[in-house]
Coordinates of C-alpha atoms in Angstrom, one line a residue:
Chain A
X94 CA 5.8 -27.4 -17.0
X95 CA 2.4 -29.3 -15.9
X96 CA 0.5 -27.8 -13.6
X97 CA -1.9 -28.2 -11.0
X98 CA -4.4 -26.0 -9.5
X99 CA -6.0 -26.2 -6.4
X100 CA -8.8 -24.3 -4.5
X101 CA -7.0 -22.3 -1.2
X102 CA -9.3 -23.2 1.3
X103 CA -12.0 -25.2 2.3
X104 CA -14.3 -25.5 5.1
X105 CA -16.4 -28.1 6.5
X106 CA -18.3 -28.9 9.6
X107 CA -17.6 -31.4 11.7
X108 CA -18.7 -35.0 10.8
X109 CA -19.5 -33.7 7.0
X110 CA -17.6 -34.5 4.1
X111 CA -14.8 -32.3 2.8
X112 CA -14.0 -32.1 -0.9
X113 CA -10.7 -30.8 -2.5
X114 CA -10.2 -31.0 -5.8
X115 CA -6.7 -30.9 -8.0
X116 CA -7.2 -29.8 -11.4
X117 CA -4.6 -30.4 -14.1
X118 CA -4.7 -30.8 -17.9
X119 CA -5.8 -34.7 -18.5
X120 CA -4.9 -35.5 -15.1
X121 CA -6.7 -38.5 -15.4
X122 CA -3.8 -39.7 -17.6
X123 CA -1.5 -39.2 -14.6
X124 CA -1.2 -41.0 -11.1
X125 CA -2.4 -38.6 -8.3
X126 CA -1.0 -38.5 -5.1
X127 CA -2.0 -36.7 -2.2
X128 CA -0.7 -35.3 1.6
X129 CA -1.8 -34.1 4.6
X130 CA 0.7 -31.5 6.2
X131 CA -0.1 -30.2 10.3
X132 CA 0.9 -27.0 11.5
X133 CA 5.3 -27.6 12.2
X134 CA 5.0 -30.9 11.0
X135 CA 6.1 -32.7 7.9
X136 CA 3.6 -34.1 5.1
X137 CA 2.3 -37.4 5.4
X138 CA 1.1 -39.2 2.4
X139 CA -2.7 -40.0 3.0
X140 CA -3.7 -41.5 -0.6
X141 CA -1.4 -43.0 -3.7
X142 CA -1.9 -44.3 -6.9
X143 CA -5.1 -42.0 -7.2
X144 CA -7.0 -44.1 -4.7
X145 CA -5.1 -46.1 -2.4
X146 CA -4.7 -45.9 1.5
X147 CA -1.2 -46.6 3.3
X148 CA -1.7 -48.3 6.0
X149 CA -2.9 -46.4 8.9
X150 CA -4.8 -44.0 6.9
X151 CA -8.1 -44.0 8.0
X152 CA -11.1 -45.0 5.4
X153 CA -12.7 -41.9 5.9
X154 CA -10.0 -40.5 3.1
X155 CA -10.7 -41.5 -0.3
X156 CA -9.5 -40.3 -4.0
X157 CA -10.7 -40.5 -7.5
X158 CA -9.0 -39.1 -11.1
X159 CA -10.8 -38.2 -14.2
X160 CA -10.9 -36.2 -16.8
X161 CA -8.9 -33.1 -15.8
X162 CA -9.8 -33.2 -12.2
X163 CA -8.7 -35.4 -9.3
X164 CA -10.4 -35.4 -5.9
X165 CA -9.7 -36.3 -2.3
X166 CA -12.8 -36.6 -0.1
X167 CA -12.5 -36.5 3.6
X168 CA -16.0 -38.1 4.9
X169 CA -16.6 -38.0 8.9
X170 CA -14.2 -34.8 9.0
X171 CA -13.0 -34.7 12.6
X172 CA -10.8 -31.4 14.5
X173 CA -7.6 -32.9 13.7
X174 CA -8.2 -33.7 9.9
X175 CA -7.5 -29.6 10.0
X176 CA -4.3 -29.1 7.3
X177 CA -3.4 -28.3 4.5
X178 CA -3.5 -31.3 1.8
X179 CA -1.6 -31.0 -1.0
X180 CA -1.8 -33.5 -5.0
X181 CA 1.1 -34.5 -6.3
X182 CA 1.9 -36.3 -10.2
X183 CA 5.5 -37.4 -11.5
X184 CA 5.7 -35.1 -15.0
X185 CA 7.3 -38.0 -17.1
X186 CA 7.4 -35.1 -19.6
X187 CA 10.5 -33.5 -17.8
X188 CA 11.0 -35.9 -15.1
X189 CA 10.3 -34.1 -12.1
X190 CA 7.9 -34.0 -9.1
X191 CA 4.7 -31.4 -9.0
X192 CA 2.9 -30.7 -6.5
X193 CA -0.3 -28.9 -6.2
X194 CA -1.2 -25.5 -4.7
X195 CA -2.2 -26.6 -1.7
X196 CA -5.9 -26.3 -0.1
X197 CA -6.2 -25.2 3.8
X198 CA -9.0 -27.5 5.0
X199 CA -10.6 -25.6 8.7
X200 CA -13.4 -27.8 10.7
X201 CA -15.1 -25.2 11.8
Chain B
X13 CA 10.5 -48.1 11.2
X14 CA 11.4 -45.7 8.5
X15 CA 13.3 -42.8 9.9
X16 CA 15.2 -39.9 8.0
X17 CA 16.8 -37.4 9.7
X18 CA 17.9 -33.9 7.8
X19 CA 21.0 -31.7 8.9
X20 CA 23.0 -29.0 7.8
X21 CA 20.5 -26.1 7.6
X22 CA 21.3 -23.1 9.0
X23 CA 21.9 -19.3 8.0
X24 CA 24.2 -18.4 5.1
X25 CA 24.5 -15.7 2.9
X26 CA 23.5 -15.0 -0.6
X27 CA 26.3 -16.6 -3.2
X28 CA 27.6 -18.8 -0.4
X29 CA 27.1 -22.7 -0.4
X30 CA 25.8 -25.1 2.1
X31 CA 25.8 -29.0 2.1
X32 CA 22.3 -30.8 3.9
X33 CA 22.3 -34.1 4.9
X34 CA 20.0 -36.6 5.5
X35 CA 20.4 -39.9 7.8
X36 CA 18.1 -43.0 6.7
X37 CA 17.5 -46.0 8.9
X38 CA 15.0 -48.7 9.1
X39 CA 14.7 -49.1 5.3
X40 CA 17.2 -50.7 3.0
X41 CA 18.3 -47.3 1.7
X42 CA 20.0 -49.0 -1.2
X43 CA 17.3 -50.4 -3.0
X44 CA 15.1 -46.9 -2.9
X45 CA 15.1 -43.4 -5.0
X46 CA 15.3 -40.1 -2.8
X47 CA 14.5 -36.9 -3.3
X48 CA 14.8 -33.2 -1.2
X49 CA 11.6 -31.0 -1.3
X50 CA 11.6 -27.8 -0.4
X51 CA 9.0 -25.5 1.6
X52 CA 9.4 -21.2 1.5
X53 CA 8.0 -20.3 4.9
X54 CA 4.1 -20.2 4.3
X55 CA 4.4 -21.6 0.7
X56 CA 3.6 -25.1 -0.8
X57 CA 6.1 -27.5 -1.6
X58 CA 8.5 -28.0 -4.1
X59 CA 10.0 -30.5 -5.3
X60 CA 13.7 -30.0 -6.6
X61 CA 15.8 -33.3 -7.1
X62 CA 15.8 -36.8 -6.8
X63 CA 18.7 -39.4 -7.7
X64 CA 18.2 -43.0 -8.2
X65 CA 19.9 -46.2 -5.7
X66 CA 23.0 -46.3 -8.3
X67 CA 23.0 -42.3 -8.4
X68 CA 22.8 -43.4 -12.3
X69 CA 19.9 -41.0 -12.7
X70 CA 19.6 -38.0 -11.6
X71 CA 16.6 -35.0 -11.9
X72 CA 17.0 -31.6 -10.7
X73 CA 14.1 -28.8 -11.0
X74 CA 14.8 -25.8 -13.0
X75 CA 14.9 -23.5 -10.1
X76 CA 18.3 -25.1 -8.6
X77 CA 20.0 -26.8 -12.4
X78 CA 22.9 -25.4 -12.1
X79 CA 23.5 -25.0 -8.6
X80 CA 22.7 -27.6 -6.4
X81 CA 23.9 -31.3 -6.7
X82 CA 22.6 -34.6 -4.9
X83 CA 24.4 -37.3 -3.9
X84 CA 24.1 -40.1 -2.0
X85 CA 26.3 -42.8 -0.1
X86 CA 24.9 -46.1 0.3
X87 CA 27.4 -47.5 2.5
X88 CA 26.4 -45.0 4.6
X89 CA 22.7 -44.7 4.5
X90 CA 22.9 -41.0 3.5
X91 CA 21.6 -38.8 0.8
X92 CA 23.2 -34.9 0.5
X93 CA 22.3 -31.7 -1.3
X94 CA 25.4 -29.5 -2.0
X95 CA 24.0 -26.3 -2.3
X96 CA 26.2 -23.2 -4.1
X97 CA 25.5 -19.8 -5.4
X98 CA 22.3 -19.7 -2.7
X99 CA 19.8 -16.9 -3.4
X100 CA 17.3 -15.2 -1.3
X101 CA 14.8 -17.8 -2.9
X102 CA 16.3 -20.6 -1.5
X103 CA 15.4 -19.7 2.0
X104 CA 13.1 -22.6 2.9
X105 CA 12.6 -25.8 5.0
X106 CA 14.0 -28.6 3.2
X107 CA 12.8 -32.2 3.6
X108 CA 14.4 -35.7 2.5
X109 CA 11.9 -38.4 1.2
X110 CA 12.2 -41.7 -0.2
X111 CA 10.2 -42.1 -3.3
X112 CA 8.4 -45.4 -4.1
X113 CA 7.7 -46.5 -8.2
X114 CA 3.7 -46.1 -8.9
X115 CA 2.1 -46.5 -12.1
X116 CA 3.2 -43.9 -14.7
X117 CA 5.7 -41.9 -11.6
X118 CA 6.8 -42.0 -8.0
X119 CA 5.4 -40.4 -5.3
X120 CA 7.0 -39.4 -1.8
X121 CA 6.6 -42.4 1.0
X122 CA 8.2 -41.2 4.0
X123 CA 9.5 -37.9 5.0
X124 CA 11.8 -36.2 7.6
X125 CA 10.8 -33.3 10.1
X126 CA 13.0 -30.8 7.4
X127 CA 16.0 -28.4 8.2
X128 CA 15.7 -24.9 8.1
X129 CA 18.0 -22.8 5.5
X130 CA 17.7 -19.2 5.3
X131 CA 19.7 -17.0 3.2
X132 CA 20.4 -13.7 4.2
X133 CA 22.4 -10.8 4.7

C-alpha cells in the first residue's frame, strides 16, 4: 500500500514560516491534500488539489507537489495555527484513502 | 451549512458488533460519496471505507474487509458503519465525511465532531 511519511513535529516562532513536508514515492503524480486538526476537535481541510484554499482558509497556508515530496507552508504562523496537520492522496492503485503520519506544529 | 452528526459509539466488547450512524443536513446528501475515518486515541487517522451516492461502489481498508459494512439511506440523509467481530484495535474515534472528486482521487470536505468506540473487556 502507498505510503506517506511525514516529520513528527515542527516548531516555529511566531510570525515565521512553518514548513511540513509529506514524502511519498512520485507523489507529484498524485493530488495532495492536507488538514489541520485542534486539540478535541475534528480535521478541517486547509489545502486541496495540491494547492488550493477552501474558502475561509487564510492565504497564509499554501501547498506545492513535486517529485516525491509535497509541502504545506504556513507563512505569518500565529498561536492558534498550533495542530497537528496531516496529507492525504486517494491510492487509485487499491482504491482507498491514505493519510500521512501526521506533523505536530508548536509556535513557540 | 454542512453539518454531519455521528452516533452509536459507545463501549462494547471484543467479538461483539456495533452499528454508527451519521446524520447529514445542509448538503444534498444524494449526489455526494462518504466515507468514516478512524482516529486510535493519540494516533493519526485512518481512513477505512467509503461508498458511492448509489452505494454501487463500495471501498473498505484492509484493516476492517471482512468485518465492517457501510451503508447508506438517501431518503434519509444517513450513512452507517455496521461494525462485527470488533477487536481491541478498533477502539478509536470515528468520524463521517463527505468526499468531493479532485483530479486523480477525492479528498475529505467536511467532517463531523466523531463518536467514541472503545472495545474492551
Amino acid at each position: 500500500s502507498y505510503v506517506l511519511t511525514q516529520p513528527p513535529s515542527v516548531s516555529v516562532a511566531p510570525g515565521q514560516t512553518a514548513g511540513i513536508t509529506c514524502g511519498g514515492n512520485n507523489i507529484g503524480s498524485k493530488t495532495v491534500h492536507w488538514y489541520q486538526q485542534k486539540p478535541g476537535q475534528a480535521p478541517v481541510l486547509v489545502v486541496y488539489g495540491d494547492s488550493d484554499r477552501p474558502s475561509g482558509i487564510p492565504e497564509r497556508f499554501s501547498g506545492s507537489n513535486s517529485g516525491n515530496t509535497a509541502s504545506l507552508t504556513i507563512s505569518s504562523v500565529e498561536a492558534g495555527d498550533e495542530a497537528d496537520y496531516y496529507c492525504q492522496v486517494w491510492d487509485t492503485g487499491s482504491d482507498s484513502g491514505v493519510f500521512g503520519t501526521g506533523t505536530k506544529v508548536t509556535v513557540l | 451549512q454542512v453539518q454531519l452528526v455521528e452516533s452509536g459509539g459507545h463501549l462494547v466488547k471484543p467479538g461483539g458488533s456495533l452499528r454508527l450512524s451519521c446524520a447529514a443536513s445542509g448538503f444534498n446528501f444524494g449526489v455526494y460519496y462518504m466515507t468514516w475515518i478512524r482516529q486510535a486515541p493519540g494516533k493519526g487517522l485512518e481512513w477505512i471505507s467509503c461508498i458511492s451516492s448509489s452505494s454501487a461502489t463500495i471501498y473498505y481498508a484492509e484493516s476492517v474487509k471482512g468485518r465492517f459494512t457501510i451503508s447508506r439511506d438517501n431518503a434519509k440523509n444517513s450513512l452507517y458503519l455496521q461494525m462485527n467481530s470488533l477487536r481491541g484495535e478498533d477502539t478509536a474515534v470515528y468520524y463521517c465525511a463527505n468526499m468531493v472528486s479532485a483530479r486523480l482521487g477525492y479528498y475529505f470536505d467536511s467532517w463531523g465532531q466523531g463518536t467514541l468506540v472503545t472495545v474492551s473487556s
